PDB file of C-alpha atoms and ligand atoms in Angstrom:
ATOM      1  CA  UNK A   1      13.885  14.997  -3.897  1.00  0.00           C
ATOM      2  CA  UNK A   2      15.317  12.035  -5.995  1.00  0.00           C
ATOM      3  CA  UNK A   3      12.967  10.526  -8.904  1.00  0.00           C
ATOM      4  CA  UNK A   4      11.882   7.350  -6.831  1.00  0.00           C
ATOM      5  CA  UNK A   5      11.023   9.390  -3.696  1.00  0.00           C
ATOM      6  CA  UNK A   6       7.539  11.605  -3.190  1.00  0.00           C
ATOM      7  CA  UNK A   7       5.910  13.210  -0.120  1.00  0.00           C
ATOM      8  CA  UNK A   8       3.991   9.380   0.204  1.00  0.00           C
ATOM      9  CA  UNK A   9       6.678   6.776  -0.703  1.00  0.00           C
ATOM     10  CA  UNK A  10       9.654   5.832  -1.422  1.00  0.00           C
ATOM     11  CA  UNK A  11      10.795   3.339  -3.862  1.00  0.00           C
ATOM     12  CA  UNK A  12      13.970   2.657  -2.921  1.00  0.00           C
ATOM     13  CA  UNK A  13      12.948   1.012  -0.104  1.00  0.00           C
ATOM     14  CA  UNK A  14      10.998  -1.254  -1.793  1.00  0.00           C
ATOM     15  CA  UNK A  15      12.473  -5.080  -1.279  1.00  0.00           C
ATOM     16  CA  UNK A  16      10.328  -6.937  -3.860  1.00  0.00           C
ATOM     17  CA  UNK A  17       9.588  -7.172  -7.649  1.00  0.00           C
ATOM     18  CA  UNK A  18       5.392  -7.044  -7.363  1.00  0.00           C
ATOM     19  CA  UNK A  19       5.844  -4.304  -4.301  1.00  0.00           C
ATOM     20  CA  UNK A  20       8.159  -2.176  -6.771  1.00  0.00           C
ATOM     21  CA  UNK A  21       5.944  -2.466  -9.417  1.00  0.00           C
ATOM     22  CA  UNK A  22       2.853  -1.462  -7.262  1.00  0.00           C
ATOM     23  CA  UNK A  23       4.771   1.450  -5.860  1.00  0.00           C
ATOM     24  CA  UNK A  24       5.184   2.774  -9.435  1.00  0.00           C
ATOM     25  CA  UNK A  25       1.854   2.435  -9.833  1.00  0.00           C
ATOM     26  CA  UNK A  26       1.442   5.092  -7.157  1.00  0.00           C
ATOM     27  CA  UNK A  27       3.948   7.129  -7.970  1.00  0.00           C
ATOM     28  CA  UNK A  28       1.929   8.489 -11.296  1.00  0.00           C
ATOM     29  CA  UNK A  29      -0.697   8.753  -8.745  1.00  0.00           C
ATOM     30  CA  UNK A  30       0.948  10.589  -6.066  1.00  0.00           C
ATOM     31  CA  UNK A  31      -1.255   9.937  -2.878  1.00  0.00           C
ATOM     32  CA  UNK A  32      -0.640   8.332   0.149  1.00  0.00           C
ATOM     33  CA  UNK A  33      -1.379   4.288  -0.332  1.00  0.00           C
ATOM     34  CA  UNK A  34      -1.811   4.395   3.851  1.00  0.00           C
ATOM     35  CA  UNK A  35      -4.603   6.819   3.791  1.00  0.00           C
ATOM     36  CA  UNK A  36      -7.983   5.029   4.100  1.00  0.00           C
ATOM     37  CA  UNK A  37      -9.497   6.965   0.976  1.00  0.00           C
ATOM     38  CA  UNK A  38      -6.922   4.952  -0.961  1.00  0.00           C
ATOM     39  CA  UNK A  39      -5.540   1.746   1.035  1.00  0.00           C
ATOM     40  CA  UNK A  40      -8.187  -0.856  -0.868  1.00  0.00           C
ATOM     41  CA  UNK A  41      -7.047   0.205  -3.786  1.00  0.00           C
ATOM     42  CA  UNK A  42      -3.721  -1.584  -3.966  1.00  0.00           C
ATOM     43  CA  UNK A  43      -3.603  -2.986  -0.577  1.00  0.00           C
ATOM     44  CA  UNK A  44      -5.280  -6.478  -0.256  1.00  0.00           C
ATOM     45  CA  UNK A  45      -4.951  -8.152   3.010  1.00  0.00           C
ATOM     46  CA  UNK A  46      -8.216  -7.740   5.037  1.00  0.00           C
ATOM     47  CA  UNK A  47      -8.352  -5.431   8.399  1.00  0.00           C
ATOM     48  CA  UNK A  48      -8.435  -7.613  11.189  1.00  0.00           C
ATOM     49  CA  UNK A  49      -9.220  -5.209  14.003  1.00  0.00           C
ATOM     50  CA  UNK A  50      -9.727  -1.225  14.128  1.00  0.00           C
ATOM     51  CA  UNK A  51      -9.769   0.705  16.758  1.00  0.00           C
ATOM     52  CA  UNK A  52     -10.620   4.732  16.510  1.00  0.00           C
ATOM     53  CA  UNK A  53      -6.613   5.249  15.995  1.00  0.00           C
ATOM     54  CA  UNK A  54      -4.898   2.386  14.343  1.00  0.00           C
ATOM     55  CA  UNK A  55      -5.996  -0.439  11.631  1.00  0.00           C
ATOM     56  CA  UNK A  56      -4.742  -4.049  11.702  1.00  0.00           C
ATOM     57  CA  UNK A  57      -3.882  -5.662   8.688  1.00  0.00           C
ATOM     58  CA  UNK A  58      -0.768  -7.994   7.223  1.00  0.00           C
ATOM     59  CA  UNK A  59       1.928  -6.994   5.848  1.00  0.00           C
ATOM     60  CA  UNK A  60       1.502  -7.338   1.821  1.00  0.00           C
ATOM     61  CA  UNK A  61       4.904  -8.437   1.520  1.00  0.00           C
ATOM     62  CA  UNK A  62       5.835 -10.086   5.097  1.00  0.00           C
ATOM     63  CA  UNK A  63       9.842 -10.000   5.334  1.00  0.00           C
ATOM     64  CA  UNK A  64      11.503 -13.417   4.766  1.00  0.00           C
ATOM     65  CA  UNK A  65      11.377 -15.800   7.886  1.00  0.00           C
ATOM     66  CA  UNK A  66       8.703 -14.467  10.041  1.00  0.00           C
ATOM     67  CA  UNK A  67       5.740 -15.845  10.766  1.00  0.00           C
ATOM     68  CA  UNK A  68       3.547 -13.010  11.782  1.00  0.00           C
ATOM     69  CA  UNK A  69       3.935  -9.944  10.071  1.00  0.00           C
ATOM     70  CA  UNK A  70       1.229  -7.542  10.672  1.00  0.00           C
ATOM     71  CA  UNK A  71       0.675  -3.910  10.273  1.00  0.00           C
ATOM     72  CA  UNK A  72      -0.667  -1.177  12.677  1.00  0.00           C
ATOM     73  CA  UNK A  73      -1.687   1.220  10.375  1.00  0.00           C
ATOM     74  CA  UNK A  74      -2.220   5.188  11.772  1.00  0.00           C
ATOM     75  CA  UNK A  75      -5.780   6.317  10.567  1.00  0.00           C
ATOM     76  CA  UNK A  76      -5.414   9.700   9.970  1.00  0.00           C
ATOM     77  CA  UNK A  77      -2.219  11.164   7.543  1.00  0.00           C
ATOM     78  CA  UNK A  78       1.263  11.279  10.075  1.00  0.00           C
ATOM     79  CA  UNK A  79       4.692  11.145   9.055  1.00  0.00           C
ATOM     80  CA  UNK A  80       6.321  12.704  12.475  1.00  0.00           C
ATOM     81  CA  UNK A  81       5.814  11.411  15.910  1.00  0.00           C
ATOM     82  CA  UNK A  82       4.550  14.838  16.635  1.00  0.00           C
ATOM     83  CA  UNK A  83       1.414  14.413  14.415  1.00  0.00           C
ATOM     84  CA  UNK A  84       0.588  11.632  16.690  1.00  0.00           C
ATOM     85  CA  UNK A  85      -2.499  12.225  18.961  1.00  0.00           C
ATOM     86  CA  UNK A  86      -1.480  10.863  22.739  1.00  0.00           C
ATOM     87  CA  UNK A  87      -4.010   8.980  23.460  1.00  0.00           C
ATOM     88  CA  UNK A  88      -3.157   7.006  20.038  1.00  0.00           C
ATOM     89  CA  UNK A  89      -0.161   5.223  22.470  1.00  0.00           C
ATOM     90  CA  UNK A  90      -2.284   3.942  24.802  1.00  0.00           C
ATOM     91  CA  UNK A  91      -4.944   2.225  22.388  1.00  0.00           C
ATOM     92  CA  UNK A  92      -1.837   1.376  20.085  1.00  0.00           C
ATOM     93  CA  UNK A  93      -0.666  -0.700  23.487  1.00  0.00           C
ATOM     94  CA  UNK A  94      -4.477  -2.167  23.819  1.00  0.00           C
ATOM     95  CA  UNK A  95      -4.740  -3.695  20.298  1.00  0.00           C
ATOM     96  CA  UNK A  96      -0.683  -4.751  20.464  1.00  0.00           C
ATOM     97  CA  UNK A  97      -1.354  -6.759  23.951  1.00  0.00           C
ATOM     98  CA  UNK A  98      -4.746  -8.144  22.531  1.00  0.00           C
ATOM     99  CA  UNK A  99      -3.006  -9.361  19.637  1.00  0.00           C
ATOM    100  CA  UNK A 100      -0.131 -10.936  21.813  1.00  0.00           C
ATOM    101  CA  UNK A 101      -2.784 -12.811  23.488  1.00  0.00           C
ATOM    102  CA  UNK A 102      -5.394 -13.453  20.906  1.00  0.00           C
ATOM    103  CA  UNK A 103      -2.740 -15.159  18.410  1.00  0.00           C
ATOM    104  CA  UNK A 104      -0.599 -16.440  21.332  1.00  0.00           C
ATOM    105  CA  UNK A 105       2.534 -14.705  20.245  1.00  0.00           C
ATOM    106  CA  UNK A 106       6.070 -16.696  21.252  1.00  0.00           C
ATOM    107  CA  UNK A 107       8.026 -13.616  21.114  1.00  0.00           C
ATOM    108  CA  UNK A 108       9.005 -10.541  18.307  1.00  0.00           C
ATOM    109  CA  UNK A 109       9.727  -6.982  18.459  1.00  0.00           C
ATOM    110  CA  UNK A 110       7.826  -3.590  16.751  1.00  0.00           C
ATOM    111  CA  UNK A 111       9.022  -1.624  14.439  1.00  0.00           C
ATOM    112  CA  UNK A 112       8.038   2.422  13.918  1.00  0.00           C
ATOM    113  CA  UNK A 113       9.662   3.985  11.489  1.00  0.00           C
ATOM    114  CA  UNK A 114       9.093   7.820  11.275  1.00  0.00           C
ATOM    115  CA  UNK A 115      10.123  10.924   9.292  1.00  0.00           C
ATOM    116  CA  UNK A 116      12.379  11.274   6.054  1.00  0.00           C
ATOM    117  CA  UNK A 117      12.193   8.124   4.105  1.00  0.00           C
ATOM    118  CA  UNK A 118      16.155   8.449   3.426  1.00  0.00           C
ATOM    119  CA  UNK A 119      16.287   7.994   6.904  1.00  0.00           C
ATOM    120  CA  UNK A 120      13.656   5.589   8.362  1.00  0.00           C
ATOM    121  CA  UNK A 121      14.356   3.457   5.088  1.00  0.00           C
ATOM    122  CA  UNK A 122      10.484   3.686   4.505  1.00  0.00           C
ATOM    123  CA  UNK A 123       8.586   2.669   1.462  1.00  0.00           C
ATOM    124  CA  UNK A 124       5.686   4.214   2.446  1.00  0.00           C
ATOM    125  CA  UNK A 125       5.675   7.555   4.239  1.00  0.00           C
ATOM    126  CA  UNK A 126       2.978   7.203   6.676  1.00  0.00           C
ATOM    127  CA  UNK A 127       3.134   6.311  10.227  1.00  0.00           C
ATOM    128  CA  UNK A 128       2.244   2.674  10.945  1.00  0.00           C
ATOM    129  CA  UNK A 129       3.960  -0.018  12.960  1.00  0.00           C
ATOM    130  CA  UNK A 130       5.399  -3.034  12.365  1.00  0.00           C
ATOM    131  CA  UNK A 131       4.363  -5.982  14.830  1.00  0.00           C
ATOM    132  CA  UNK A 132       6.835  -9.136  13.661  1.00  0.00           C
ATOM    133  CA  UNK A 133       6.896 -12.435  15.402  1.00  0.00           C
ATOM    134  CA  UNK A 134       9.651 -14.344  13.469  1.00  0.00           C
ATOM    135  CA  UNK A 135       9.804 -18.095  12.413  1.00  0.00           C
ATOM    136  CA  UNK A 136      12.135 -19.242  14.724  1.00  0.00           C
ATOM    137  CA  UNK A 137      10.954 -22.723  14.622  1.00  0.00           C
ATOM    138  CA  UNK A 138      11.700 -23.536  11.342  1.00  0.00           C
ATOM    139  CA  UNK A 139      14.793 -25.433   9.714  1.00  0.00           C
ATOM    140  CA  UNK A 140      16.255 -23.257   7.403  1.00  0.00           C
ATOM    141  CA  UNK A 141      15.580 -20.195   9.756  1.00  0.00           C
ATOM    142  CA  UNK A 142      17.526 -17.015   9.575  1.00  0.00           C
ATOM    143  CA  UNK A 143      17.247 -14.208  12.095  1.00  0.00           C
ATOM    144  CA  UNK A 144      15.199 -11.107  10.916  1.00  0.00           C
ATOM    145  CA  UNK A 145      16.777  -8.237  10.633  1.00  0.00           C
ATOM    146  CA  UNK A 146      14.841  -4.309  10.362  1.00  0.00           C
ATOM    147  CA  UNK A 147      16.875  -1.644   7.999  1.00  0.00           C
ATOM    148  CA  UNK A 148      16.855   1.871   9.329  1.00  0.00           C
ATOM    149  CA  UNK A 149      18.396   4.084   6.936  1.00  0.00           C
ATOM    150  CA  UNK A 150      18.896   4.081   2.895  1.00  0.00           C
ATOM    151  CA  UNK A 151      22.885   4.238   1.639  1.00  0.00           C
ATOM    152  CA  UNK A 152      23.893   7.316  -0.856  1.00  0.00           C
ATOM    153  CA  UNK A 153      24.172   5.065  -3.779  1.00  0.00           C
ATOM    154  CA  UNK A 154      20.625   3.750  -3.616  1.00  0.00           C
ATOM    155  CA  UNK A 155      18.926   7.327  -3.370  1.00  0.00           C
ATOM    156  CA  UNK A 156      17.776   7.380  -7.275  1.00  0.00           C
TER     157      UNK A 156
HETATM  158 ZN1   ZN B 201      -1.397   8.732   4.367  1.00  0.00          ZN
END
């Protein structure tokens, strides 16, 4: 395992200044920042629906040029797809369609990352899912793009 990269995160994923430096933060702690016991403690967005699977929140550090950038959060500990309890899809669907409709939602895509943060270019390693509704309206507008992957010369 490289020296930015633990069981719960990786850092060189990380895109911004304040999200690095929280990240190292939890690094010295090593636990999971997604697990409920320990989410408040450096994530501050409120939760803005829960079902008995998945918690709603934003997206700390929303990627450039999108207007909605929310989280789906898994409640228990996952990193693989196989952790995932089934019925977990269908509410995951539920809260993902009553969002669509409850913030009237033009149009976006989801992202899940999963497994080896070398891989899913991850900064944290627990399952959650990315619901982003760019800002496609705006002037100065560029398309938003989702990195899967982390290059050799970035694995520190
Ligand atoms: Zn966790």
């Amino acid at each position: 395992m490289t020296k930015n990269k633990n069981d719960f995160i990786n850092l060189n994923n990380a895109r911004e200044d304040e999200q690095i430096e929280v990240m190292q933060k939890i690094a010295t702690q090593d636990h999971c920042p997604f697990c409920s016991e320990n989410l408040r403690l450096y994530h501050q967005q409120p939760t803005l629906k829960e079902g008995k699977y998945w918690l709603v929140t934003k997206n700390q550090w929303p990627y450039k040029h999108t207007k909605h950038h929310l989280l789906l959060i898994y409640k228990s500990h996952a990193t693989k797809l196989a952790e995932l309890e089934a019925e977990a899809g269908a509410e995951l669907f539920a809260i993902i369609k009553e969002l669509e409709q409850e913030l009237a939602l033009e149009g976006g895509g989801l992202a899940l990352r999963f497994g080896d943060t070398d891989f899913s270019a991850g900064t944290v390693n627990h399952l959650h899912v990315q619901l982003i509704v760019p800002d496609a309206m705006a002037k100065d507008f560029e398309p938003v793009r989702v990195k899967l992957g982390l290059q050799w010369e970035k694995r520190k």
